[in-house]
Short mmCIF file of C-alpha atoms and ligand atoms in Angstrom, two decimals:
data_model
loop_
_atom_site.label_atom_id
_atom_site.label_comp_id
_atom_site.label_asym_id
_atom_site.label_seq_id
_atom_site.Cartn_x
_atom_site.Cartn_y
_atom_site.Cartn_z
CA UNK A 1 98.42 59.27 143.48
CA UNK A 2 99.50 55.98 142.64
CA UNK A 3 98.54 53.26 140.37
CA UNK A 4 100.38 49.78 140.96
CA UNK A 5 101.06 47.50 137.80
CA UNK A 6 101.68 48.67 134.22
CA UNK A 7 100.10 46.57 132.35
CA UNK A 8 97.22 47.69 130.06
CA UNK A 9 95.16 48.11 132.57
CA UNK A 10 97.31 50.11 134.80
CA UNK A 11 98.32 52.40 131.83
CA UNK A 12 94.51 52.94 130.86
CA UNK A 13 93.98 54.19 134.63
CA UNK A 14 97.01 56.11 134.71
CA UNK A 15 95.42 57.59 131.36
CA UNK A 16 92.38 58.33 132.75
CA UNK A 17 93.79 59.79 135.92
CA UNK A 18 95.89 62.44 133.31
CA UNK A 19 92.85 63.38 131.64
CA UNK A 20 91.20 64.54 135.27
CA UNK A 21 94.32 66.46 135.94
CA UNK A 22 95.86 64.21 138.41
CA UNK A 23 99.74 63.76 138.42
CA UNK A 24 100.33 59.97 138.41
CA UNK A 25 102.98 57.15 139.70
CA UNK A 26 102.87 54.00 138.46
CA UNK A 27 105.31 51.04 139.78
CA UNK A 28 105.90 48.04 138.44
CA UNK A 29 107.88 45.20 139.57
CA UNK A 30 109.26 44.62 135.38
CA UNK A 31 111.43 46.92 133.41
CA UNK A 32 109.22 47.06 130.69
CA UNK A 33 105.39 48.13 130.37
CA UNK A 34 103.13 45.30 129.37
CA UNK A 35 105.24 42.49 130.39
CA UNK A 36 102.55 40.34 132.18
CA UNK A 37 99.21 39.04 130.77
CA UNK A 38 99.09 42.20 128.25
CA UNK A 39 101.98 40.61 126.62
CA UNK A 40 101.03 38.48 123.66
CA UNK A 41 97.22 38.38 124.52
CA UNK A 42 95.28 36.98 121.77
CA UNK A 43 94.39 40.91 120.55
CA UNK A 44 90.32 40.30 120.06
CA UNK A 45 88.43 43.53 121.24
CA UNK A 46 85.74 41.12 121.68
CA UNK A 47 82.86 44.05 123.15
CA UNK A 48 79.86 41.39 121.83
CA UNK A 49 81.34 38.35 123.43
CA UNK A 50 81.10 38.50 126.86
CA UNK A 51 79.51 35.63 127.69
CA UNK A 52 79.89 34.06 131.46
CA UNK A 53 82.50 30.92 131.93
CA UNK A 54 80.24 30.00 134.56
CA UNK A 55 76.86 28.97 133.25
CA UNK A 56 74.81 25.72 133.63
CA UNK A 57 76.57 23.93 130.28
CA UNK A 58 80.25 24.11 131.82
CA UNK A 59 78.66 22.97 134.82
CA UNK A 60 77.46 19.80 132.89
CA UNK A 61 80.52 19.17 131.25
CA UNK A 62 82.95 19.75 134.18
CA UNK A 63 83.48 16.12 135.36
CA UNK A 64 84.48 15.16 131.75
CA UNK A 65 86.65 18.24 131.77
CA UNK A 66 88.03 17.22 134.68
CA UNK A 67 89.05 13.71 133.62
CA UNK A 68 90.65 15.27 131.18
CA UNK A 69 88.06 15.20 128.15
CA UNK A 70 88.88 18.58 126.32
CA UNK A 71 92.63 18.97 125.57
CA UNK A 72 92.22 22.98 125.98
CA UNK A 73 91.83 22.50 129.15
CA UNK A 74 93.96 21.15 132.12
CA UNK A 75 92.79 20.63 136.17
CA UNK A 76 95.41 20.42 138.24
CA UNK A 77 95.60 17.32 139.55
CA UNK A 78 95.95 18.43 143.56
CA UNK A 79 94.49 21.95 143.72
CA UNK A 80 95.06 24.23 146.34
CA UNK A 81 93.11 25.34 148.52
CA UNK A 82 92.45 28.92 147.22
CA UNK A 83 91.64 27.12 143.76
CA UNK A 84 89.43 24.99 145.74
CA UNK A 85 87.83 27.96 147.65
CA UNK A 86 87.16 29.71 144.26
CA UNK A 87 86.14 26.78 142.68
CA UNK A 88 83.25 26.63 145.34
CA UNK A 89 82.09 30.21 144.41
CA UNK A 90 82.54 29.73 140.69
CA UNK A 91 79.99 26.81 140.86
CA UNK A 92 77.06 28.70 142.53
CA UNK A 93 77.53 31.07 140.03
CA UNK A 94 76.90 28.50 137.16
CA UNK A 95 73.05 29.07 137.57
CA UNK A 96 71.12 30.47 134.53
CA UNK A 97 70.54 33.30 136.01
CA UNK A 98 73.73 34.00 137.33
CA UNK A 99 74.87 33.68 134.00
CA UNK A 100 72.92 36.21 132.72
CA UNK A 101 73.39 38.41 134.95
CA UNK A 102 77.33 38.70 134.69
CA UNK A 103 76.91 38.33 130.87
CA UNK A 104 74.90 41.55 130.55
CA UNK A 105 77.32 43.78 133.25
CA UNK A 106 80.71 42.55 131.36
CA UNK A 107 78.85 43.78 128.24
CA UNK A 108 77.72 47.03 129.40
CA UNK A 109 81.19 47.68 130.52
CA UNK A 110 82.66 46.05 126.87
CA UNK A 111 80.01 48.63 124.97
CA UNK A 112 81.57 51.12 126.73
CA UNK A 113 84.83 50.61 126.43
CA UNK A 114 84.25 50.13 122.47
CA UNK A 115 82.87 53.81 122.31
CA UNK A 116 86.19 55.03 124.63
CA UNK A 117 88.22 53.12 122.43
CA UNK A 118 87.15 55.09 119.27
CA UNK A 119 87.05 58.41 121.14
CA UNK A 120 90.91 57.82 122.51
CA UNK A 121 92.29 56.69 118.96
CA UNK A 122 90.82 60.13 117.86
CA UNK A 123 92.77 62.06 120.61
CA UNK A 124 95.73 59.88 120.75
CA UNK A 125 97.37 58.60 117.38
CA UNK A 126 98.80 55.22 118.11
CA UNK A 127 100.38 52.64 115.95
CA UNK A 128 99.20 49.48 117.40
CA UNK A 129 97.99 46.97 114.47
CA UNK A 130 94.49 47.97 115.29
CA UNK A 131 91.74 46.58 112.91
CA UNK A 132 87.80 46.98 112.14
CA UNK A 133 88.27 42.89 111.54
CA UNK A 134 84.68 41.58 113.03
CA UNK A 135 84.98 38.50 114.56
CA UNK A 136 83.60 34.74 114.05
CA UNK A 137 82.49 32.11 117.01
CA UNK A 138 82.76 29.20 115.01
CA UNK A 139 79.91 26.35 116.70
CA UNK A 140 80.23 22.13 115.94
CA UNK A 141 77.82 21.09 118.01
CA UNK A 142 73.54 21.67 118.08
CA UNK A 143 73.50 23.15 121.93
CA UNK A 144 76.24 25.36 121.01
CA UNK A 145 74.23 26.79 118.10
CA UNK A 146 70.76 26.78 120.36
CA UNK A 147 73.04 28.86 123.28
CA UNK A 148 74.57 30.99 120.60
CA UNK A 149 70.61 31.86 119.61
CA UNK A 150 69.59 32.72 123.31
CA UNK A 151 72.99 34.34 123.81
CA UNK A 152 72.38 36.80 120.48
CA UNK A 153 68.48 37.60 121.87
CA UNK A 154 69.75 38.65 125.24
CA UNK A 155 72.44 40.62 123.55
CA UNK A 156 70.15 42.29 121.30
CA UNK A 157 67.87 43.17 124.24
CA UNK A 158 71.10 45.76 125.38
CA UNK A 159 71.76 47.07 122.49
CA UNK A 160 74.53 44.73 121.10
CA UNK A 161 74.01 43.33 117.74
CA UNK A 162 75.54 39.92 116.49
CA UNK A 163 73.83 37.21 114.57
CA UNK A 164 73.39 32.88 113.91
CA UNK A 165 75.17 32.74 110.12
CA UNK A 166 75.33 29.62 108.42
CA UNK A 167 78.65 27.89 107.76
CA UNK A 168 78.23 29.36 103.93
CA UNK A 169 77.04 32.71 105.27
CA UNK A 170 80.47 32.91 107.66
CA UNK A 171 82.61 31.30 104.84
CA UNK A 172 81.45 34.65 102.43
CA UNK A 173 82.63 36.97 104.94
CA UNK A 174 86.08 35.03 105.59
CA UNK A 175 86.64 33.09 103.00
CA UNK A 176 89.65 31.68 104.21
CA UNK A 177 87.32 29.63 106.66
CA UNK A 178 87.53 26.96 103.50
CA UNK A 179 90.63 26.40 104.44
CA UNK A 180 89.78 25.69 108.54
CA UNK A 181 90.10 21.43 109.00
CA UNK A 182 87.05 22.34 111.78
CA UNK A 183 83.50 20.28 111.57
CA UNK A 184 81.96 23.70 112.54
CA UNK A 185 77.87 24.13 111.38
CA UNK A 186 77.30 27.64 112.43
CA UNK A 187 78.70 30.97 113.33
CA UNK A 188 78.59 34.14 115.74
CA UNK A 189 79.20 36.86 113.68
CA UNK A 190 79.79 40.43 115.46
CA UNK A 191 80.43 43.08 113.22
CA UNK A 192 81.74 45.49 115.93
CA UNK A 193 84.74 43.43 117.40
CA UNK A 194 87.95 44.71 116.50
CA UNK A 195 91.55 42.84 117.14
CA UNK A 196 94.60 45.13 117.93
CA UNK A 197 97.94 44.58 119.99
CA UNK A 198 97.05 45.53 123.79
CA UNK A 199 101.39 45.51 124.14
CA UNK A 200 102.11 48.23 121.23
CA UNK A 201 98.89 49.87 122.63
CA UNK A 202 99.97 49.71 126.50
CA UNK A 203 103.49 50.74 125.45
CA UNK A 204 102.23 53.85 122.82
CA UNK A 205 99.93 55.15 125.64
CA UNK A 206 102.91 55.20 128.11
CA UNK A 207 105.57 56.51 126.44
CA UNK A 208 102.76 59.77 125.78
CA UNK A 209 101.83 60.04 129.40
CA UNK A 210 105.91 60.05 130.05
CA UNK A 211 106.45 62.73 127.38
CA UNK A 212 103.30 64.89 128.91
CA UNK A 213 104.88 64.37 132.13
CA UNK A 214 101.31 63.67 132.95
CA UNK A 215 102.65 59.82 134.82
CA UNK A 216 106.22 58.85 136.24
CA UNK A 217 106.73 55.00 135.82
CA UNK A 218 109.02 53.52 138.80
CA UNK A 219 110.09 50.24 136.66
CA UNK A 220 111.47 47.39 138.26
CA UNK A 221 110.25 47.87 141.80
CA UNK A 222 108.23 45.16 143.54
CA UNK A 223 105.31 46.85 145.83
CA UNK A 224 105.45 44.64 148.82
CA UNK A 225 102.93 46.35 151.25
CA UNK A 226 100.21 49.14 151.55
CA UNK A 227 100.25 50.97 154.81
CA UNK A 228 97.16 51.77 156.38
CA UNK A 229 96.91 54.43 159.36
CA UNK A 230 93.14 55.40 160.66
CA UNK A 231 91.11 53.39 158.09
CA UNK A 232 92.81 55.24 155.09
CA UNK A 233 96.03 54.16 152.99
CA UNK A 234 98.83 56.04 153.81
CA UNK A 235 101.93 54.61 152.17
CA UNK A 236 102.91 52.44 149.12
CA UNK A 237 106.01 50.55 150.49
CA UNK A 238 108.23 48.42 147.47
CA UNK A 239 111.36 46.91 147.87
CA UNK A 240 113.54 49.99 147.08
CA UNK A 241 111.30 53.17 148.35
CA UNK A 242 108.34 53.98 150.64
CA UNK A 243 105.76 56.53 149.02
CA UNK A 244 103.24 58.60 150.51
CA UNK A 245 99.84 58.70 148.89
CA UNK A 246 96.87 60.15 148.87
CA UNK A 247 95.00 57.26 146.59
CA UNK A 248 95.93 54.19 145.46
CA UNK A 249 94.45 51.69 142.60
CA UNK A 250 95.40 48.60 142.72
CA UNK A 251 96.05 47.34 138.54
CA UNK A 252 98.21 44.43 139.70
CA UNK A 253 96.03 41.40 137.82
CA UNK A 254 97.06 38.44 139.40
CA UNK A 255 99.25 39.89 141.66
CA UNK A 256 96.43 41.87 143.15
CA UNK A 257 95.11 39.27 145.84
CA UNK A 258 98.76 38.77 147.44
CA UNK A 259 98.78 42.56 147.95
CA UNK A 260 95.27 42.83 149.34
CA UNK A 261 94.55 39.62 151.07
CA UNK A 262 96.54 40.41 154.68
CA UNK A 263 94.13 44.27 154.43
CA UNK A 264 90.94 41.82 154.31
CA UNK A 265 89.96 42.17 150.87
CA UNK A 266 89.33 39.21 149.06
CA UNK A 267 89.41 39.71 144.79
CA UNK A 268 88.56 36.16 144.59
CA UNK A 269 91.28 36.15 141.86
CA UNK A 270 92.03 32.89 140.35
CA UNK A 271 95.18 32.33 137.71
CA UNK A 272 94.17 30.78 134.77
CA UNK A 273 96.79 29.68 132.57
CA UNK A 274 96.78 30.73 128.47
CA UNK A 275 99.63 30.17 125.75
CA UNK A 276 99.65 32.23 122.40
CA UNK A 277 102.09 31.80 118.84
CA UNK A 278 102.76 34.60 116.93
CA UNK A 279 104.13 34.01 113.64
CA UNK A 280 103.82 35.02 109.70
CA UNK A 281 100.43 34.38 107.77
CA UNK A 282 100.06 31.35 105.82
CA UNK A 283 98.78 31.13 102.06
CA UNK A 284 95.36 31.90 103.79
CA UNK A 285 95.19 33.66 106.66
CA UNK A 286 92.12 34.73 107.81
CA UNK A 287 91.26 38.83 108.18
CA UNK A 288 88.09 38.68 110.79
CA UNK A 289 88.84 37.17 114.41
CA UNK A 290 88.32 34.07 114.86
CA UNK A 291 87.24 31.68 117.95
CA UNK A 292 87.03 28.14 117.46
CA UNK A 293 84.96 26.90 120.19
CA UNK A 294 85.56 23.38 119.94
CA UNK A 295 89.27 23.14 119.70
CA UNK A 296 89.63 26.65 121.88
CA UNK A 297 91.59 28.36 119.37
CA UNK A 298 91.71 32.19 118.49
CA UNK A 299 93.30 33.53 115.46
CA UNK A 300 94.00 37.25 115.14
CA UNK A 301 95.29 38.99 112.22
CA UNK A 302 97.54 42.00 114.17
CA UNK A 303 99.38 43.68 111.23
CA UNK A 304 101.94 41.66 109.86
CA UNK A 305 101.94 38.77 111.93
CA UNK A 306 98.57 36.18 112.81
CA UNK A 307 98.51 35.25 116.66
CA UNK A 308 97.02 31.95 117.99
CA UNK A 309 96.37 31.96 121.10
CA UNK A 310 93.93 29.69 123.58
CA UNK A 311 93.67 26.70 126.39
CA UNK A 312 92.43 27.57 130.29
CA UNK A 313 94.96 25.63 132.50
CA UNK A 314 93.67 25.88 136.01
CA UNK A 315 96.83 25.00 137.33
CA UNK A 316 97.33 27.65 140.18
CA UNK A 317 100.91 29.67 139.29
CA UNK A 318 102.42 26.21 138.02
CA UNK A 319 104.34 27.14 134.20
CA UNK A 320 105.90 23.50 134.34
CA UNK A 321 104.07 22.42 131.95
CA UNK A 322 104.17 24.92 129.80
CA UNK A 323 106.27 23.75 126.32
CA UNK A 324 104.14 20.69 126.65
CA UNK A 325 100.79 22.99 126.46
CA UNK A 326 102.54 24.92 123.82
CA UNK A 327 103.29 21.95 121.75
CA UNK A 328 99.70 21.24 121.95
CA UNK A 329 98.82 24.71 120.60
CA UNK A 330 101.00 24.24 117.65
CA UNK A 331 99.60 21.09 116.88
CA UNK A 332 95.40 21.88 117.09
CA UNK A 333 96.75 24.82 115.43
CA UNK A 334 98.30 23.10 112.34
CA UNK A 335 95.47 20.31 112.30
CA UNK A 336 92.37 23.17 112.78
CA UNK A 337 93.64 25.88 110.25
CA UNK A 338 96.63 24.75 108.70
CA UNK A 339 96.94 27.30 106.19
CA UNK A 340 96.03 30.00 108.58
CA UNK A 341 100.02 30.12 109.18
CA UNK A 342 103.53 29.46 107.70
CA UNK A 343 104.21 27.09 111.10
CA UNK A 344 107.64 26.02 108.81
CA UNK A 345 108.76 29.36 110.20
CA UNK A 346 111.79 29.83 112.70
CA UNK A 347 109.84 33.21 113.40
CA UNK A 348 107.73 31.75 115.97
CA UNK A 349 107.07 33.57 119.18
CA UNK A 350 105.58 31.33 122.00
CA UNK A 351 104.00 32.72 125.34
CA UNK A 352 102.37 32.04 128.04
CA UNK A 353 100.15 34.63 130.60
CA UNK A 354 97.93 33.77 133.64
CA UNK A 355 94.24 35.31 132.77
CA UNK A 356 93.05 37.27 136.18
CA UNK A 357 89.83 35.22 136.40
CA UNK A 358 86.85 36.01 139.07
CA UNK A 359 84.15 33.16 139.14
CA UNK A 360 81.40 34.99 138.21
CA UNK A 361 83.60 36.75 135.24
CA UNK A 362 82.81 40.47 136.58
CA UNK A 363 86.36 42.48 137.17
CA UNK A 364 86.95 44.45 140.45
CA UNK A 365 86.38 47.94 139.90
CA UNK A 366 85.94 50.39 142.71
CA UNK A 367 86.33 51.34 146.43
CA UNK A 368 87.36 49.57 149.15
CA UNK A 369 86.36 49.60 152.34
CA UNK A 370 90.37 51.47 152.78
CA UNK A 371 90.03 54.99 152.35
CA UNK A 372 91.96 56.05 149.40
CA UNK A 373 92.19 52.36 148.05
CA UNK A 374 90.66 51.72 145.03
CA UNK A 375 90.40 48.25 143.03
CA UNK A 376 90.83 47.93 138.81
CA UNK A 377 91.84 44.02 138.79
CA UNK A 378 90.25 40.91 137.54
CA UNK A 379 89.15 41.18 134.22
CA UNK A 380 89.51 37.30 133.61
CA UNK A 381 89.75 36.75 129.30
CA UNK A 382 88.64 40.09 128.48
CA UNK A 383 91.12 42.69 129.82
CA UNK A 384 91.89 44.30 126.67
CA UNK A 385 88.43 44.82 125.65
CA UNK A 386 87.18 46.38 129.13
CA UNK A 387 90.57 48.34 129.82
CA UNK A 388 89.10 51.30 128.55
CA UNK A 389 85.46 51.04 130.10
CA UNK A 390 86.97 49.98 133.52
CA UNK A 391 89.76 52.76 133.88
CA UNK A 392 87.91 55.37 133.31
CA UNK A 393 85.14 54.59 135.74
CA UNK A 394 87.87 53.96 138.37
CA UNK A 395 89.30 57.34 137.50
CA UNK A 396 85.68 59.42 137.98
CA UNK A 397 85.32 57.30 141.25
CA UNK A 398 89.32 58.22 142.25
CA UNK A 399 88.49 62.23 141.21
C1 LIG B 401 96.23 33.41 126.20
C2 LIG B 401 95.46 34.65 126.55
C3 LIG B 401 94.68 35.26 125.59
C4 LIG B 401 93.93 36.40 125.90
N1 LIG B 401 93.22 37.01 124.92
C5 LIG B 401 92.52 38.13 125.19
C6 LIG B 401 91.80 38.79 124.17
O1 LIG B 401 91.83 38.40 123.02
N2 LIG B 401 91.07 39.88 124.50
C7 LIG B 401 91.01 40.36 125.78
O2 LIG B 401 90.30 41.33 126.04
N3 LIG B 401 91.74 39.79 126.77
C8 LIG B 401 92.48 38.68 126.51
N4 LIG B 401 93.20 38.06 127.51
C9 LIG B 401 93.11 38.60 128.87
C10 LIG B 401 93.95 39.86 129.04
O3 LIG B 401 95.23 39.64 128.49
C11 LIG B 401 94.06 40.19 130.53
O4 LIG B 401 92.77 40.30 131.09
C12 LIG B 401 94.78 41.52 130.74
O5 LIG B 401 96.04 41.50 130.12
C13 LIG B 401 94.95 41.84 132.21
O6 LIG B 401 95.66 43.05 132.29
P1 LIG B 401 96.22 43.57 133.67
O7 LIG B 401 96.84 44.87 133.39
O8 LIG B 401 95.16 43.45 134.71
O9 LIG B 401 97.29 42.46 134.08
P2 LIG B 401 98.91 42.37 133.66
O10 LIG B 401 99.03 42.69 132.24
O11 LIG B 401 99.34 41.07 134.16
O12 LIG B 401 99.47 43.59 134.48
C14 LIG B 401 99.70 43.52 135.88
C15 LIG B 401 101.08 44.07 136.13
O13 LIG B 401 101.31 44.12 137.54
C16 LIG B 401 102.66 43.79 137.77
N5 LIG B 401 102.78 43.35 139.14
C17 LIG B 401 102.22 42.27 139.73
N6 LIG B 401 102.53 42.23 141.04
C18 LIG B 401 103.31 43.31 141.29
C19 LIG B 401 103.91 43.84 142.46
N7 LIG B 401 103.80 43.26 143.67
N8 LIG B 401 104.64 44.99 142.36
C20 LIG B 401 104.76 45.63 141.16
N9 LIG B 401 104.21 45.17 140.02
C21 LIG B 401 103.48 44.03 140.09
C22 LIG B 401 102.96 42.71 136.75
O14 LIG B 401 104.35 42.61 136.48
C23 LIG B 401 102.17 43.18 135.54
O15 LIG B 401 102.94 43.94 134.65
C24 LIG B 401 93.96 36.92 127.21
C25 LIG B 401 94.78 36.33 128.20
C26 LIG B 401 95.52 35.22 127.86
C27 LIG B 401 96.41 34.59 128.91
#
């Protein structure tokens, strides 16, 4: 059985796989594990915020946003046409009810993946800067704090508790949110999100399915076809071996549609472009998660380093601009919370990932219309939070 990519998604299958007895591949084109989007993520386990990209308010504001009105986010200026063609589906999806909709289903996959989180830290002792921090949403603007209401009511409705605070009510449970330069009014506070490094993770839970012999990883080989023989997949093919398989999931994130695309399966996957820092605390750094929804800034606290991480470039695979859009981070980041950090440091890791983003927000998990071929790609912004939920119902669909 194989599993293509090792990111943490790949490694969470390949987890699951081990724990239904099956022996496991995985290849991956890098040498290491985690070298993709899994990298230098922004770390939130954010199970509570799983609200839809595409709803009726981006809708509104997506001419300004395309003219160039939010600096955290970047249109290319000729888009392809596959961003073009996904574009198209992402806007019929930005209906109320569509919205909705894929809000609720990415939550009841992020609930789930909060209680297989706690129940694999209790079989498997990793080290991986994980923290009970809560998190913060912090709101500027009126409709932001009226759609954070409706957004906590639905939420509540399936069992996932956050709550409206008052700027004083979020400033007494992070007090270092004095210290944030932002004009925010209100805040989402969810008790239940956790932040956590999905690379130490990723890596920790490899290196124990290598030493249970439970997974082989085939690192640095670049899976260039599937074979398919009487409606079922047959072969994994990369550029140094051919394998023979009896099942196949497909963890490649945005490498996933190049694979599928000439078998006929579309997983409308779109690359969206996101830079992180990592570098020491500052004089106040804060403890709980924090998203700044104006300037689209995260800060995570993961052990002895804070990560800032944000932007949504839709700018196909393009990394051109990419020290440009990291100079940008730096400086919201200084302006917005400039005591969050010591940016004076030389100790400053900068990175870039493409998120695997589906318009309507909902990752690909299941059977294909391939025998054998299963899907596990797509989880958009929240890949770290649903790896657990989403490999282990690929795994009880693979078994
Ligand atoms: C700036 C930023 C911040 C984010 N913050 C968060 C967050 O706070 N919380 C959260 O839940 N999510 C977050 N995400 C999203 C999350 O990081 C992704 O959803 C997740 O990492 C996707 O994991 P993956 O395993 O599907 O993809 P990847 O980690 O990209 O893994 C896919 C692997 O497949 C390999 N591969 C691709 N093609 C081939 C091929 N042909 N042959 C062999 N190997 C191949 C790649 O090398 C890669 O290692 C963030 C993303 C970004 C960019």
């Amino acid at each position: 059985m194989a599993v293509l990519g090792a990111g943490v998604i790949g490694v969470v299958t390949a987890w699951y796989l081990s724990q239904k007895g099956h022996t496991v591949t995985v290849i991956e084109q890098d040498h290491s594990v985690a070298a993709g989007t899994s990298r230098a993520n922004a770390g939130q386990l954010s199970y509570s915020f799983t609200d839809a990209l595409a709803r009726p308010e981006f809708l509104r504001k997506l001419p300004g946003l395309m003219l160039g009105s939010d600096p955290g986010i970047l249109f290319r200026s000729r888009p392809s046409a596959a961003l073009l063609r996904w574009g198209r589906v992402f806007l019929r999806q930005c209906t109320t009810l569509q919205a909705h909709a894929n809000t609720v289903a990415v939550l009841q996959v992020a609930m789930r993946s909060a209680r297989l989180m706690d129940r694999l830290m209790e079989e498997v002792p990793l080290e991986f800067s994980f923290a009970r921090a809560g998190k913060l949403v912090l709101l500027a603007y009126a409709e932001d704090v009226a759609n954070a209401r409706r957004s906590v009511v639905l939420k509540r409705e399936h069992g996932c508790l956050t709550e409206v605070l008052t700027r004083d009510e979020a400033v007494d449970i992070e007090p270092a949110l004095q210290e944030i330069r932002g004009d925010f009014v209100a805040a989402i506070y969810s008790r239940d999100d956790h932040v956590a490094d999905a690379r130490l993770f990723t890596q920790g839970l490899a290196d124990r399915l290598r030493r249970d012999r439970a997974a082989e990883f085939r690192m640095g080989e670049t899976v260039t076809g599937l074979v398919v023989e009487t409606s079922r997949v047959r072969r994994v093919v990369t550029d140094r071996n051919d394998y023979a398989v009896d099942a196949v999931v497909v963890c490649l994130g945005t490498g996933s549609a190049k694979l599928l695309l000439p078998l006929g399966i579309d997983p409308e996957i779109c690359p969206v472009r996101g830079y992180s820092i990592t570098l020491p605390p500052g004089a106040s750094a804060p403890s709980a998660s924090v998203s700044d929804l104006k300037s689209r800034i995260v800060l995570s606290r993961l052990g002895p380093a804070i990560r800032i991480a944000g932007f949504a470039d839709f700018v196909d695979f393009q990394t051109r601009h990419d020290e440009a859009r990291l100079d940008a981070l730096v400086a919201i980041a200084r302006r917005v919370a400039p005591l969050a950090a010591d940016y004076e440091t030389g100790d400053m890791q900068r990175w870039a990932g493409f998120r695997p983003m589906t318009p309507d927000g909902r990752p690909r998990v299941g059977r294909t219309r391939i025998g054998g071929l299963f899907l596990n790609t797509g989880h958009g912004m929240l890949g770290w939070t649903l790896a657990c939920g989403t490999g282990s119902e690929v795994a009880q669909l693979v078994s």
